[in-house]
Short mmCIF file of C-alpha atoms in Angstrom, two decimals:
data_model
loop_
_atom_site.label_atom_id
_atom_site.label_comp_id
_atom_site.label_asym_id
_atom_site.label_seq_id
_atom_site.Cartn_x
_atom_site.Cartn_y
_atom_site.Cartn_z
CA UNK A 154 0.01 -60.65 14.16
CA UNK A 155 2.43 -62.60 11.57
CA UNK A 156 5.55 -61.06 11.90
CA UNK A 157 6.05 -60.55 7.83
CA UNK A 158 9.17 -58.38 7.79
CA UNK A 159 12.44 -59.18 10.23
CA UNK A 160 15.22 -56.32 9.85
CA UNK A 161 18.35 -57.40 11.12
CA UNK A 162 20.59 -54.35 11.88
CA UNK A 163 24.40 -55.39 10.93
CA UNK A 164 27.67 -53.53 10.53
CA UNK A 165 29.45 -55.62 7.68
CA UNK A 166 29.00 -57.42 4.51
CA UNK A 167 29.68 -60.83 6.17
CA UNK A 168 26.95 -60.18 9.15
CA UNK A 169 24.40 -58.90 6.44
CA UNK A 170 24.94 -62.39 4.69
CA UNK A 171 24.71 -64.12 8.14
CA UNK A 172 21.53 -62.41 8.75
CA UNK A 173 20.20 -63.00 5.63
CA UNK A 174 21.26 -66.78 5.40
CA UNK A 175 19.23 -67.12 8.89
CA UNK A 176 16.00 -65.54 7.91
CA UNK A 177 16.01 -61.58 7.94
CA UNK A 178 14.46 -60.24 4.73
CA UNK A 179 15.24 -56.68 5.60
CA UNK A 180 19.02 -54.98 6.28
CA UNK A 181 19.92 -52.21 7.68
CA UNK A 182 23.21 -51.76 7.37
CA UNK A 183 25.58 -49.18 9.48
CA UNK A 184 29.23 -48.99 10.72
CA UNK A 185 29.91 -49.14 14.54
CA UNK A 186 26.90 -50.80 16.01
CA UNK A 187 28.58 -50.58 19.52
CA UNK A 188 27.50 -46.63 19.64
CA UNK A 189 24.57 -46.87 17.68
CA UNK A 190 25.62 -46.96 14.40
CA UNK A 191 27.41 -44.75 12.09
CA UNK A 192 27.25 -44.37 8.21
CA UNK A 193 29.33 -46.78 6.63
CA UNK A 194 31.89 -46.85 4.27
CA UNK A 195 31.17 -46.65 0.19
CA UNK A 196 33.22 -50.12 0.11
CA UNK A 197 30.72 -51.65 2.69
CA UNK A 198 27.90 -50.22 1.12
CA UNK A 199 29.18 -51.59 -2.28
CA UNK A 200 29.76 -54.91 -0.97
CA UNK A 201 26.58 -55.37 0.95
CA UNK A 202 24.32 -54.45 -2.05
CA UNK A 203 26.12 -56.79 -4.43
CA UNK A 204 25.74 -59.56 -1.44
CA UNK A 205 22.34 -59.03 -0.48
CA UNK A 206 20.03 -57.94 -4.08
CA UNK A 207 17.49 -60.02 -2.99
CA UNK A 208 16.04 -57.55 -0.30
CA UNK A 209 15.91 -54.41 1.07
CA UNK A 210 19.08 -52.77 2.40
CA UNK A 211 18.73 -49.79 4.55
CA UNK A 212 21.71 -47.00 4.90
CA UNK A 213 22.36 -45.66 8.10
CA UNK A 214 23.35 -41.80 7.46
CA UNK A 215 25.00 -40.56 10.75
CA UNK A 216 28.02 -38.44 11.01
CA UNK A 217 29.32 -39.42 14.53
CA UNK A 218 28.00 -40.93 17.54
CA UNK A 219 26.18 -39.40 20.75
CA UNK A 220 23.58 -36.61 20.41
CA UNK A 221 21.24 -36.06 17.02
CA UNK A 222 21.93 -32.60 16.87
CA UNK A 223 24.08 -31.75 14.25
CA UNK A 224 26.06 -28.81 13.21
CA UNK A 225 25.89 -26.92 9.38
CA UNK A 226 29.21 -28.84 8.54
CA UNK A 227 27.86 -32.17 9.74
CA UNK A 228 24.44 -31.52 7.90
CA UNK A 229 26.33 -31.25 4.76
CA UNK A 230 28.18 -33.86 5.89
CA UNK A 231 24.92 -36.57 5.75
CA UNK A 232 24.14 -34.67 2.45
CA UNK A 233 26.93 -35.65 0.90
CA UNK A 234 26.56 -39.06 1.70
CA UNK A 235 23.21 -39.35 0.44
CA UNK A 236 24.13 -38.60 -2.84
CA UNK A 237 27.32 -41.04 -2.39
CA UNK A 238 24.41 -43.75 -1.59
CA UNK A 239 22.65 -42.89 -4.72
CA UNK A 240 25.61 -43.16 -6.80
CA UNK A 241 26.51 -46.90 -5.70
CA UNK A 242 22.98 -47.74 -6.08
CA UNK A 243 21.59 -47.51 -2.54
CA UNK A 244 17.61 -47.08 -2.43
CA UNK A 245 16.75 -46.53 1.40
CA UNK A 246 18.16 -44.49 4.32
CA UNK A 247 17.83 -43.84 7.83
CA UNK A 248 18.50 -40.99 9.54
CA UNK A 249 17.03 -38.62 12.28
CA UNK A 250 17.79 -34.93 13.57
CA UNK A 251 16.77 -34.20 16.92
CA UNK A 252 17.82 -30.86 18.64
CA UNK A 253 16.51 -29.57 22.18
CA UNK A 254 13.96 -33.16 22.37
CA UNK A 255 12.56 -31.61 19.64
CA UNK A 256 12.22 -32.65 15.73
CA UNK A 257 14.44 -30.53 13.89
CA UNK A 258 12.10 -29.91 10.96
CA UNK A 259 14.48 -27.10 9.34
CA UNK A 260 17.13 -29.81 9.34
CA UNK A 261 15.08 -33.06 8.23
CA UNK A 262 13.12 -31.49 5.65
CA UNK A 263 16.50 -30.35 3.87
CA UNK A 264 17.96 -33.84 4.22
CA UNK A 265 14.72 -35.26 3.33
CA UNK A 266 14.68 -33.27 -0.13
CA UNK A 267 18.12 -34.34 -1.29
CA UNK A 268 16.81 -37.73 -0.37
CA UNK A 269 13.63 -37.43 -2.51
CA UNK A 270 15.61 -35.96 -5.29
CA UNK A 271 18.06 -38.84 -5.13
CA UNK A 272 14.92 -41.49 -5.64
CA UNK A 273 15.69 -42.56 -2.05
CA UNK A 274 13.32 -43.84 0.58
CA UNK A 275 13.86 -42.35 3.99
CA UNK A 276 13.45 -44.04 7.16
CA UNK A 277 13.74 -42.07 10.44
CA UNK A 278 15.68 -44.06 13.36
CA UNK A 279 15.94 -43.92 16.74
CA UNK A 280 16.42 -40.99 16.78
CA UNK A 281 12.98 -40.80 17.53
CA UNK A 282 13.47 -41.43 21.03
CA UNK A 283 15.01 -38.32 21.56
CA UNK A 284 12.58 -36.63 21.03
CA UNK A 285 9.85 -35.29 24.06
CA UNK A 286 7.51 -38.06 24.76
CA UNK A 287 4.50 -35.12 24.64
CA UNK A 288 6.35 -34.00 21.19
CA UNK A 289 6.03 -37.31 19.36
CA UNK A 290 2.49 -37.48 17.64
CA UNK A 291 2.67 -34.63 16.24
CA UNK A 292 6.41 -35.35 15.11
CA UNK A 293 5.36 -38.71 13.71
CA UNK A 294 2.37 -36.98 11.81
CA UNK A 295 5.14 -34.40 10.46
CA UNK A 296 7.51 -37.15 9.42
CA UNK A 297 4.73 -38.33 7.19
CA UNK A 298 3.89 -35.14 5.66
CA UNK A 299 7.40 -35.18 4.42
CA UNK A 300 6.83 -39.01 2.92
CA UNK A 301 8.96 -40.90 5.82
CA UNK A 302 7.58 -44.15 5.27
CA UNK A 303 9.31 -46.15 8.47
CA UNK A 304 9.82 -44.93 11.66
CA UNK A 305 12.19 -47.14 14.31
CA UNK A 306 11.81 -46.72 18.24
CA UNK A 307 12.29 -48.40 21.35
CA UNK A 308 9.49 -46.19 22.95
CA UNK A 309 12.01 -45.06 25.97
CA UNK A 310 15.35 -45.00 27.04
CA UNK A 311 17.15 -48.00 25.06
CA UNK A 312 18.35 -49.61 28.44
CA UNK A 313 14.66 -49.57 29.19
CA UNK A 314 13.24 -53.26 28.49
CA UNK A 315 11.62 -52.71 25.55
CA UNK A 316 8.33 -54.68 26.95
CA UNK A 317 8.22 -51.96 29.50
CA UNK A 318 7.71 -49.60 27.02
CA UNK A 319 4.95 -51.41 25.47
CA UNK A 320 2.29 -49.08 27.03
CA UNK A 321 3.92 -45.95 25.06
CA UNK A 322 4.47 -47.93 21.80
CA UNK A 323 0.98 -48.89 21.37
CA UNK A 324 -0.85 -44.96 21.78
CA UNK A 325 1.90 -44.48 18.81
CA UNK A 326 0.89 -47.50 16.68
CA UNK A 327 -2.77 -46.66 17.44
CA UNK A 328 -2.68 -43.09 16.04
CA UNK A 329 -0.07 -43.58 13.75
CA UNK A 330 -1.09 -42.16 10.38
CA UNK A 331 -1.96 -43.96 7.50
CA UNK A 332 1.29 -45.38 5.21
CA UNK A 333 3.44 -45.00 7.73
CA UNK A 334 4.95 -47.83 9.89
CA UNK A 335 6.00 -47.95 13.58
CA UNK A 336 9.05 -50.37 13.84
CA UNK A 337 9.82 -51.38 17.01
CA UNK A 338 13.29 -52.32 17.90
CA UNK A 339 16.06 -52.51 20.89
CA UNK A 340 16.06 -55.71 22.53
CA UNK A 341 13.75 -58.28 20.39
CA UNK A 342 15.12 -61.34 19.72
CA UNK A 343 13.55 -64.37 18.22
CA UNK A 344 12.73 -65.65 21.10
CA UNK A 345 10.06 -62.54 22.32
CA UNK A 346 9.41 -60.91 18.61
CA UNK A 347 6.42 -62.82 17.95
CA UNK A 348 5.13 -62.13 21.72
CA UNK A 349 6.02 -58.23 21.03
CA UNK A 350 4.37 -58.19 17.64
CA UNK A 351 1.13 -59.78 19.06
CA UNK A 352 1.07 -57.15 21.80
CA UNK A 353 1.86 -53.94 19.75
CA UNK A 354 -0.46 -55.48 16.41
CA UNK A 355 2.58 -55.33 14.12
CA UNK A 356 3.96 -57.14 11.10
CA UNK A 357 7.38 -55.99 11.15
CA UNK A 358 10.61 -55.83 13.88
CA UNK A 359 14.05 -54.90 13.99
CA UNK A 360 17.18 -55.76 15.90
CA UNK A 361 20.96 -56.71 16.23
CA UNK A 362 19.73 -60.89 17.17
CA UNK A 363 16.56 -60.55 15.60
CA UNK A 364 17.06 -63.84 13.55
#
């Protein structure tokens, strides 16, 4: 498969240009890659969108590093900076709340209402991979109920190589439901994308050295 779309995940305005300059034609766009990624700064977020109108740019949304389960305060925490996306003219997000290896629908379906009322296009991340391997179809199919459009995974533990978890990857592209897309991402680089895309059948990849 033609690898159409190559997201290069950065953490500031002058490694979004980089990216951008070398080839990616997708952002996504966090602070602190070192623990996964956080939600950046408005001033980031600002800068970034003014550098880089020419293609998407995805928001991270995540409070603080480590687990994806999140506490009321830090809920309204990502809520608030969904609408502070919205107001500087942000379009997509990414975000995921996993509690117990288990979706937590309560959770994502109020973040993914202020989203949708904001005119913003949510993308779950890695989250995903939290979540109980046996839990995941049915997760995915739920995501897409609620109008995810993207969902990003590794398919296993992220110091797993991610061609080891090639097996798992492809059941989930295979049953994935129609409109929405299974990115894979965690180790591609441009030297094994196109090898990963032809194995899983996909179009689009993400990662840190992607370009």
């Amino acid at each position: 498969m033609t690898i159409t779309i190559r997201e290069a995940a950065v953490d500031s305005v002058e490694a979004a240009k980089l990216m951008r300059r070398k080839g990616a034609n997708r952002i996504e766009l966090s602070a602190d890659l070192e623990v996964g990624g956080l939600t950046p700064d408005t001033r980031t977020i600002i800068d970034t969108l003014m550098a880089i109108d020419d293609v998407p740019v995805i928001i991270m949304v995540r409070p603080r590093p480590g687990d994806f389960a999140y506490n009321d305060l830090e809920l309204q925490q990502m809520q608030d900076s969904l609408q502070q996306i919205a107001d500087v003219g942000g379009q997509y997000v990414t975000f995921g709340v996993v509690r117990d290896q288990q979706l937590d629908q309560t959770a994502m379906a109020q973040l993914i209402q202020v989203a949708t009322d904001l005119d913003l296009e949510v993308v779950m991340h890695m989250a995903f991979d939290a979540i109980a391997v046996d839990a995941q179809p049915a997760a995915m199919f739920w995501l897409a109920d609620q109008g995810v459009k993207r969902i990003l995974m590794h398919g296993g533990p992220l110091a797993t190589p991610i061609f080891d978890c090639v097996p798992h990857l492809q059941t989930l592209v295979n049953t994935a439901p129609a409109g929405l897309t299974i990115l894979p991402g965690g180790g591609i680089t441009p030297d094994n994308a196109q090898r990963l895309a032809d194995s899983l059948g996909v179009t689009e990849v993400h990662g840190s050295q992607i370009v």
